[in-house]
Amino acid sequence: MAHSKSRATDGRVTYPPGVKEISDKISKEEMVRRLKMVVKTFMDMDQDSEEEKELYLNLALHLASDFFLKHPDKDVRLLVACCLADIFRIYAPEAPYTSPDKLKDIFMFITRQLKGLEDTKSAQFNRYFYLLENIAWVKSYNICFELEDSNEIFTQLYRTLFQVINNGHNQKVHMHMVDLMSSIVCEGDTVSQELLDTVLVNLVPAHKNLNKQAYDLAKALLKRTAQAIEPYITNFFNQVLMLGKTSVSDLSEHVFDLILELYNIDSHLLLSVLPQLEFKLKSNDNDERLQVVKLLAKMFGAKDSELAAQNKPLWQCYLGRFNDIHVPVRLECVKFASHCLMNHPDLAKDLTEYLKVRSHDPEEAIRHDVIVSIVTAAKKDLALVNDHLLNFVRERTLDKRWRVRKEAMMGLAQIYKKYSLQVEGGKEASKQISWIKDKLLHIYYQNSIDDRLLVERIFAQYMVPHNLETTERMKCLYYLYATLDPNAVKALNEMWKCQNMLRLHVKDLLDLVSKPKSEASSKAVFSKVMVITRNLPDPGKAQDFVRKLAQVLEEDERIRNQLETLVSPACSCKQAEGCVREITKKLGSPKQPSNPFLEMVKFLLERIAPVHIDTESISALIKQVNKSIDGTADDEDEGVPTEQAIRAGLELLKVLSFTHPVSFHSAETFESLLGCMKMDDEKVAEAALQIFKNTGNKMEESFPHIKSVLLPVLQHKAKKGPPRQAKYAIHCIHAMFSNRDTQFAQIFEPLHKGLDPADPDQLITPLTTLGHLAMLAPEQFAGPLKSLVANFIVKDLLMNDRFPGKKTTKLWVPDDEVSPETLAKIQGIKLMVRWLLGVKNNLSKSGNSTLRMLTAILSSDGDLTEQGKMGKPDMSRLRLAAGCALLKLAQEPCYHEIITLEQYQLCALVINDECYQVRQAFAQKLHKGLCRLRLPLEYLAIFALCAKDPMKERRAHARQCLVKNINIRREYLKQHASISEKLLSLLPEYVVPYAIHLLVHDPDYVKVQDIEQLKDIKESLWFILEILMAKNENNSHAFIRKMVENIKQTKDAQAPNDPKINEKLYTVCDVAMNIVISKSTTYSLESPKDPVLPTRFFTQPDKNFNNTKNYLPPEMKSFFTPGKPKAANVLGAVNKPLSSAGKQLQTTKSSRMETISNASSNSNPGSPGRNKGRLDSGDMDHSENEDIISLKKDKRDDSDMTRDSDKPRGRKRNAASSQDDDSGQDAKPKRGRKKAANTSAVDTSDQWTEESRVGDVSMETEDEQNSPPKKGRRGRPPKAATPKEDTPSKGRRGRKKAAAPPPEEEEADEEDEEEDQSSEIMEVKPKGGRQARTPRRSQQRVEASEATDNSAESTPQKRRGRPPKSAQQPAKKTARGSRSSAGAKENESVDEMDTSQHSVEEEEEEEDEEEQNESEYTALKVRRKAVGRRDRR
């Protein structure tokens, strides 16, 4: 020991016992052996061994020499590093090394040795771990704080540790590294940017993904040192974000990634940074805002994030970016919404308003992603989305872009299937989304074939999944059908009808390709190909594919046989699936993965394959109905009352009996239906009878035992059943039995003999039965029928009023309040018409007699005897019956020929009847006859009279009817280009001469030069011309101009020698001409062809007569404002219904609409732009627009509750005379010309004024607001006279005006109306009523009465029709109901679906609908009465 001490003091190195000198003179192995002994010695020493510390001081210095620090052998370096680590431990807190350079070398050396930690399988790993453990425990690196190069040392250490950490290291290694690094941060005076970068770089996504362990290490380090390191992190972000000093760090470009990672690690690290993000959100740099928005989306949307609650200003600032001008920013915000909704339901309320605005965004991608976000959240949990959010998806189902509509529809379908069919969220969730099924089916009313096909696919896959087992599938369909709203039911029926029609077309194509080839067969095949093409998406491409398919069918017998099986009535659902599989397999090719031809064939097969209904399905459905009847079904559990379920089940079976009649042919089915027919529920029995009629044609042969039971039941129903059942019983016998003549005779004789006019209650069923017998077997009962009509119907029934009617001021009452005598008279009128329709000739002149009888009913206001015994509701019913009867007869060519122009004009006036329900039902009948191309074109002109209808919804509906009919005719002409001989009866432009002639003879048009009356004429003409001129197809504007010019060269054929009538004709022509000139820029071009004028209406042009005179008064010129007519705007805005091509039809401002309509008008559901876009649609079928067909529902919501005295914007306001009118004077319009507005329905007749409203010169301003007070019209008294002085007590039939607002209220009322489009009160408040406007009975009376006209046209003493009402009559029944275009579709019977039915059956179907119509007004009227009372209060 003494020797050792002497060595220590003299600078010589002392080695532990047994260790010889370690120098470069020994071998590596020996050096390692000796170093291990030294390591062992130092390892065993502790800090208290002062002697040993002194003894081995020189050894410690020797081990730090360059010889060891730079030794080439890694084992030597490792052992030396371990010694040095222990030396720092032993000599702590003072190291034996004093030179800063030496210290730096030592620590850099130790750092380099730590790289050995990387290989966890190395034999030396434990020594490396010991080294790490030692320096971490001792915090050896803290010695470097005093060194100038400390930053370099620490940075290298950090880099080394982050490099070597890997998944082979255990928790201890990780812990020691964190300890080592955290001590440097926590105990040091500063953290350099370089050192900070070394830590933060591991958080950058690219590095994070490369070395997850380094990320975890950095994360742990930051958590441990959060408080100490936070100022340095804040400084870094300050430099980069606020001062823009990106050069301070290489990580500047990753600043937002780092913020996110740091926030996820510990939000306290960013306490001072987050306010800077609020500033960055408002940056002028689009890309910078986008980056910040992406960052905050992740921070706010993270599952456990509380950032929104902790930093509300930042949250509000972020929400503001939903309205950012930069599209990618808005898109990013919308994408974030789904995560936010799923992870933070409490923020849904904040997001709702912003998502609402973005759901109307002009960018398609944003609207699409709004839907995706909401649907994604809803599919996770319905509770995450509120009703408002789901409603945004609902709105987007009518988006103008197919991609958005598809996403919305599919999203709703998936939500419906999850929560309604699979009931994942319980009954509450199912109830919350119960509207989805109706909404999806409503979309079937859209014109776009893509929408229709998607609805069909959704129905087959999501609403009633076709892969369900038959019983389950039918149960699903049964309860679905029972819970659908009426419009959805109609859509579903229409869907089955369309699929069935396409099935028949494909069957016809198969028949044609099977025939030998010829020119005729090739033409027939081409024609059928064109028909099928129109039922597929993208008809342009589909045409080639269908032609190719026809060729394949000719060549490939196997595919033809498969397709024949598929379209055969007996095809089962399983067979259908097999056929589809075989056909697609045969047509597909593995070498051609993308095959457009195969895709088209799949579309076709998807539409025609009967995947839901077959014989087994019908049987299962019948069993389900029987369960409900027996009380063993789950009706209550499904939320459907049993009675409703049974009725819906029979209705469903009735519909399916049209499309799948063969599937009903089983004894079990017929026996069940027989039981239903005997039930007390009349609707159920009716449906059962209709099913028998549709499916029982082979019953005599196949099911004789059922026939024997059924026949007595049918005979009983025909004789004593309810009228509708009696009707169906007759048709059943006619359809099912070969010996029908015998059966008919057995029914006819007792009923004929038992008719007693004194007992009207017992007349209704017999007359119904006899009427249908007359239609189906007119020849069998020719003699008795003629006698029956002449003696009983006319003389005993119609010409007698045996029972006085109830005295009431109402114009309409529910069916159950109509007197039996009136019901019997209505059936008598129907019997006459049915008899004529059965006879189909006028050889006996019975047609003339019947027409005179019907027009007499109209002329006498419904009171044929004019004894005053009838009540007003009964008179309304008879007027409606007579008007509809005339329309029925006009559909038969032999009777149309004998209808005189006076009779036609009188029939037209029914559309202006004073009773709302009469106007409504008559318009529906008129529309239906025109849509079927059964009524002649002149009847389309009748809709021109609707221009001044007081109810906006009636005008809207009339416009829809015009649009639909014009489009039907144009489409028909395109498909049948060769039928030029029918051009006069089909070309829509040819309605103009009829409209002109009708307006010339309009009883309202009394004074030829009267400005107010001419303005009415202008409105009526524009009502039709606006639609005709919306598209200048084939230069139609010039054709219309030429037609009007030609009319001016003729005379009125109805009164060719009457100069006043002809002057009226030329004046109306000038009005039409001015409209065409003011609204068209191409009117002066050459007409494509010379128009042909109808000779019944106009004389042949006189070649010597050149009529160039202008008949309009000079004041009229100011009322024709130049400007193109509005295109019939079907899409209009993002959430508007679709045109046939799914494209916007508006001819101008298309880009503006694409941007503005979403953000502005559409965001306000009540805005005029929105409503108008919905109703003023040019290519819209009333049955194809969900918003229109659901008017019955929507209008009640929007308008029925708040009706005000009707004041149409831009309509005439006959203010002057109304000031003096008695406030109690009847304000109901005869012929419905009440000048009032129902502001919730869109004023489609004013659309032409709406266009110019954008500019300073408003047509409304020029025509109406600033015009002089209107003069009296049609029976109104002069301004200065009191009503009682000038109005006769017993005038004739005419149009009564509604109360007009006093002048001082007009302007304010008009402004109110424009501000609130949903304000509409049914009751007409007596602000000064208009007197009766009573048209004359005939043209002679027009002249006679004009002689008595004084300065303000007093009412003629004898007019055609009704007496004016007494002064005490209330004015609350004028506006009846808010159903507009819903009506035409609403009241159509499902019977229409059988397109192959004989025309006779179509007639009886229409009558069936008419009876339904009459019963539907009751609830509507009661509701409106209550609303009116509340509003008065």
Coordinates of N, CA and C in Angstrom, one line a residue, residues 240-339:
V240 N -41.9 31.4 -35.2 CA -42.4 30.9 -36.5 C -43.7 31.5 -36.9
L241 N -44.7 31.4 -36.0 CA -46.1 31.8 -36.3 C -46.3 33.3 -36.4
M242 N -45.8 34.0 -35.3 CA -46.1 35.4 -35.2 C -45.1 36.3 -36.0
L243 N -43.8 35.9 -35.9 CA -42.8 36.7 -36.5 C -42.4 36.2 -37.9
G244 N -42.8 35.0 -38.2 CA -42.5 34.5 -39.5 C -41.1 34.1 -39.8
K245 N -40.3 33.9 -38.7 CA -38.9 33.5 -38.8 C -38.8 32.0 -39.0
T246 N -39.0 31.6 -40.2 CA -38.9 30.2 -40.5 C -37.5 29.6 -40.4
S247 N -36.5 30.5 -40.4 CA -35.1 30.1 -40.5 C -34.6 29.6 -39.1
V248 N -35.4 29.9 -38.0 CA -34.9 29.6 -36.7 C -34.8 28.1 -36.5
S249 N -35.5 27.3 -37.3 CA -35.5 25.9 -37.1 C -35.9 25.2 -38.4
D250 N -35.3 24.0 -38.6 CA -35.6 23.2 -39.8 C -37.1 22.6 -39.6
L251 N -37.6 22.7 -38.4 CA -39.0 22.2 -38.2 C -40.1 23.2 -38.5
S252 N -39.7 24.4 -39.0 CA -40.7 25.4 -39.2 C -41.8 25.0 -40.1
E253 N -41.5 24.2 -41.1 CA -42.5 23.7 -42.0 C -43.4 22.7 -41.4
H254 N -43.0 22.1 -40.3 CA -43.9 21.1 -39.6 C -44.6 21.7 -38.4
V255 N -44.7 23.0 -38.3 CA -45.1 23.6 -37.1 C -46.5 23.2 -36.7
F256 N -47.4 23.0 -37.7 CA -48.8 22.6 -37.3 C -48.9 21.2 -36.9
D257 N -48.1 20.3 -37.5 CA -48.0 18.9 -37.0 C -47.5 18.9 -35.6
L258 N -46.5 19.7 -35.3 CA -46.0 19.7 -34.0 C -47.0 20.2 -32.9
I259 N -47.7 21.2 -33.3 CA -48.8 21.7 -32.4 C -49.8 20.6 -32.0
L260 N -50.2 19.9 -33.1 CA -51.1 18.8 -32.8 C -50.5 17.8 -31.9
E261 N -49.3 17.3 -32.1 CA -48.7 16.3 -31.3 C -48.5 16.8 -29.9
L262 N -48.0 18.0 -29.8 CA -47.8 18.6 -28.4 C -49.1 18.7 -27.7
Y263 N -50.2 19.1 -28.4 CA -51.5 19.2 -27.7 C -51.9 17.8 -27.2
N264 N -51.7 16.8 -28.0 CA -52.1 15.4 -27.6 C -51.2 14.9 -26.5
I265 N -50.0 15.4 -26.4 CA -49.1 14.9 -25.3 C -49.5 15.6 -24.0
D266 N -49.6 16.9 -24.1 CA -49.9 17.7 -22.9 C -50.4 19.1 -23.3
S267 N -51.6 19.4 -23.1 CA -52.2 20.6 -23.6 C -51.5 21.8 -22.9
H268 N -50.9 21.6 -21.8 CA -50.3 22.7 -21.1 C -49.0 23.2 -21.8
L269 N -48.5 22.4 -22.7 CA -47.4 22.8 -23.4 C -47.7 24.0 -24.4
L270 N -49.0 24.1 -24.7 CA -49.4 25.1 -25.7 C -50.3 26.2 -25.1
L271 N -50.2 26.4 -23.9 CA -51.1 27.4 -23.2 C -51.0 28.8 -23.9
S272 N -49.8 29.1 -24.3 CA -49.5 30.4 -24.8 C -49.5 30.4 -26.4
V273 N -49.6 29.2 -26.9 CA -49.5 29.1 -28.4 C -50.9 29.2 -29.0
L274 N -51.9 28.6 -28.4 CA -53.3 28.5 -29.0 C -53.8 29.8 -29.4
P275 N -53.7 30.9 -28.5 CA -54.2 32.2 -29.0 C -53.6 32.7 -30.3
Q276 N -52.4 32.2 -30.6 CA -51.7 32.6 -31.9 C -52.5 31.9 -33.0
L277 N -53.1 30.8 -32.8 CA -53.8 30.1 -33.9 C -55.0 30.8 -34.3
E278 N -55.7 31.5 -33.3 CA -56.8 32.3 -33.6 C -56.4 33.4 -34.6
F279 N -55.3 34.0 -34.4 CA -54.8 35.0 -35.3 C -54.5 34.4 -36.7
K280 N -53.9 33.2 -36.7 CA -53.6 32.5 -38.0 C -54.9 32.1 -38.8
L281 N -56.0 31.9 -38.0 CA -57.2 31.5 -38.7 C -57.8 32.7 -39.6
K282 N -57.3 33.9 -39.3 CA -57.8 35.0 -40.0 C -56.7 35.5 -41.0
S283 N -55.7 34.7 -41.2 CA -54.7 35.1 -42.2 C -55.2 35.3 -43.6
N284 N -54.5 36.1 -44.3 CA -54.9 36.4 -45.7 C -54.4 35.3 -46.6
D285 N -53.5 34.5 -46.1 CA -53.0 33.4 -47.0 C -53.9 32.2 -46.9
N286 N -54.5 31.8 -48.1 CA -55.4 30.7 -48.1 C -54.8 29.4 -47.6
D287 N -53.6 29.1 -48.0 CA -52.9 27.9 -47.6 C -52.7 27.8 -46.2
E288 N -52.3 29.0 -45.6 CA -52.0 29.0 -44.2 C -53.3 28.8 -43.4
R289 N -54.4 29.4 -43.8 CA -55.7 29.2 -43.1 C -56.1 27.7 -43.2
L290 N -55.8 27.1 -44.4 CA -56.2 25.7 -44.6 C -55.4 24.8 -43.6
Q291 N -54.1 25.1 -43.5 CA -53.3 24.3 -42.6 C -53.8 24.4 -41.1
V292 N -54.1 25.7 -40.7 CA -54.6 25.9 -39.3 C -55.9 25.2 -39.1
V293 N -56.8 25.3 -40.1 CA -58.1 24.6 -40.0 C -57.9 23.1 -39.9
K294 N -57.0 22.5 -40.7 CA -56.8 21.1 -40.6 C -56.3 20.7 -39.2
L295 N -55.4 21.6 -38.7 CA -54.8 21.3 -37.4 C -55.9 21.3 -36.3
L296 N -56.7 22.4 -36.3 CA -57.7 22.6 -35.3 C -58.8 21.5 -35.4
A297 N -59.1 21.1 -36.7 CA -60.1 20.0 -36.9 C -59.7 18.8 -36.1
K298 N -58.4 18.5 -36.1 CA -57.9 17.3 -35.4 C -57.9 17.6 -33.9
M299 N -57.6 18.8 -33.5 CA -57.5 19.1 -32.1 C -58.9 19.1 -31.5
F300 N -59.9 19.8 -32.1 CA -61.2 19.8 -31.6 C -61.9 18.5 -31.7
G301 N -61.6 17.7 -32.8 CA -62.3 16.5 -33.0 C -61.8 15.3 -32.3
A302 N -60.6 15.4 -31.7 CA -60.0 14.3 -31.0 C -61.0 13.8 -29.9
K303 N -60.9 12.5 -29.6 CA -62.0 11.9 -28.8 C -62.1 12.5 -27.4
D304 N -60.9 12.7 -26.7 CA -61.0 13.2 -25.3 C -60.7 14.7 -25.3
S305 N -60.7 15.4 -26.4 CA -60.3 16.8 -26.4 C -61.4 17.7 -25.7
E306 N -60.9 18.6 -24.9 CA -61.7 19.5 -24.2 C -61.4 20.9 -24.7
L307 N -60.8 21.0 -25.8 CA -60.3 22.3 -26.3 C -61.4 23.3 -26.6
A308 N -62.5 22.8 -27.1 CA -63.7 23.7 -27.4 C -64.2 24.3 -26.1
A309 N -64.3 23.5 -25.1 CA -64.8 24.1 -23.8 C -63.7 25.0 -23.1
Q310 N -62.5 24.6 -23.3 CA -61.4 25.4 -22.6 C -61.1 26.7 -23.3
N311 N -61.3 26.7 -24.6 CA -60.9 27.9 -25.4 C -62.0 28.2 -26.3
K312 N -63.1 28.8 -25.8 CA -64.3 29.1 -26.6 C -64.0 30.2 -27.6
P313 N -63.2 31.2 -27.4 CA -62.9 32.1 -28.5 C -62.3 31.4 -29.7
L314 N -61.4 30.5 -29.5 CA -60.8 29.8 -30.6 C -61.8 28.9 -31.3
W315 N -62.7 28.3 -30.5 CA -63.8 27.5 -31.1 C -64.7 28.3 -32.0
Q316 N -65.1 29.5 -31.5 CA -66.0 30.3 -32.3 C -65.3 30.8 -33.5
C317 N -64.0 31.1 -33.4 CA -63.3 31.6 -34.6 C -63.1 30.5 -35.6
Y318 N -63.0 29.3 -35.1 CA -62.9 28.1 -36.0 C -64.2 27.9 -36.7
L319 N -65.3 28.0 -36.0 CA -66.6 27.8 -36.6 C -66.8 28.9 -37.8
G320 N -66.2 30.0 -37.6 CA -66.4 31.0 -38.6 C -65.7 30.6 -39.9
R321 N -64.8 29.7 -39.9 CA -64.1 29.2 -41.1 C -65.1 28.3 -42.0
F322 N -66.2 27.9 -41.4 CA -67.2 27.2 -42.2 C -67.7 28.1 -43.3
N323 N -67.6 29.4 -43.1 CA -68.0 30.3 -44.1 C -66.9 31.0 -44.9
D324 N -65.7 30.3 -44.8 CA -64.5 30.8 -45.5 C -64.7 31.0 -47.0
I325 N -64.0 32.0 -47.6 CA -64.2 32.2 -49.0 C -63.5 31.1 -49.8
H326 N -62.5 30.5 -49.2 CA -61.6 29.5 -49.9 C -62.3 28.1 -49.8
V327 N -62.6 27.5 -50.9 CA -63.3 26.2 -50.9 C -62.7 25.1 -50.1
P328 N -61.4 24.9 -50.3 CA -60.8 23.8 -49.5 C -60.9 24.0 -48.0
V329 N -60.9 25.2 -47.5 CA -61.1 25.5 -46.1 C -62.5 25.0 -45.7
R330 N -63.5 25.4 -46.4 CA -64.9 25.0 -46.1 C -65.0 23.5 -46.1
L331 N -64.4 22.9 -47.1 CA -64.4 21.5 -47.3 C -63.8 20.8 -46.1
E332 N -62.7 21.3 -45.6 CA -62.0 20.7 -44.4 C -62.9 20.8 -43.2
C333 N -63.5 22.0 -43.0 CA -64.4 22.2 -41.9 C -65.6 21.1 -41.9
V334 N -66.1 20.9 -43.1 CA -67.2 20.0 -43.2 C -66.8 18.6 -42.9
K335 N -65.6 18.2 -43.4 CA -65.1 16.9 -43.1 C -64.9 16.6 -41.6
F336 N -64.5 17.7 -41.0 CA -64.2 17.6 -39.5 C -65.5 17.3 -38.8
A337 N -66.7 17.7 -39.3 CA -67.9 17.7 -38.6 C -68.3 16.3 -38.1
S338 N -68.0 15.3 -38.9 CA -68.4 13.9 -38.5 C -67.6 13.5 -37.3
H339 N -66.3 13.7 -37.2 CA -65.6 13.4 -36.0 C -66.1 14.1 -34.8

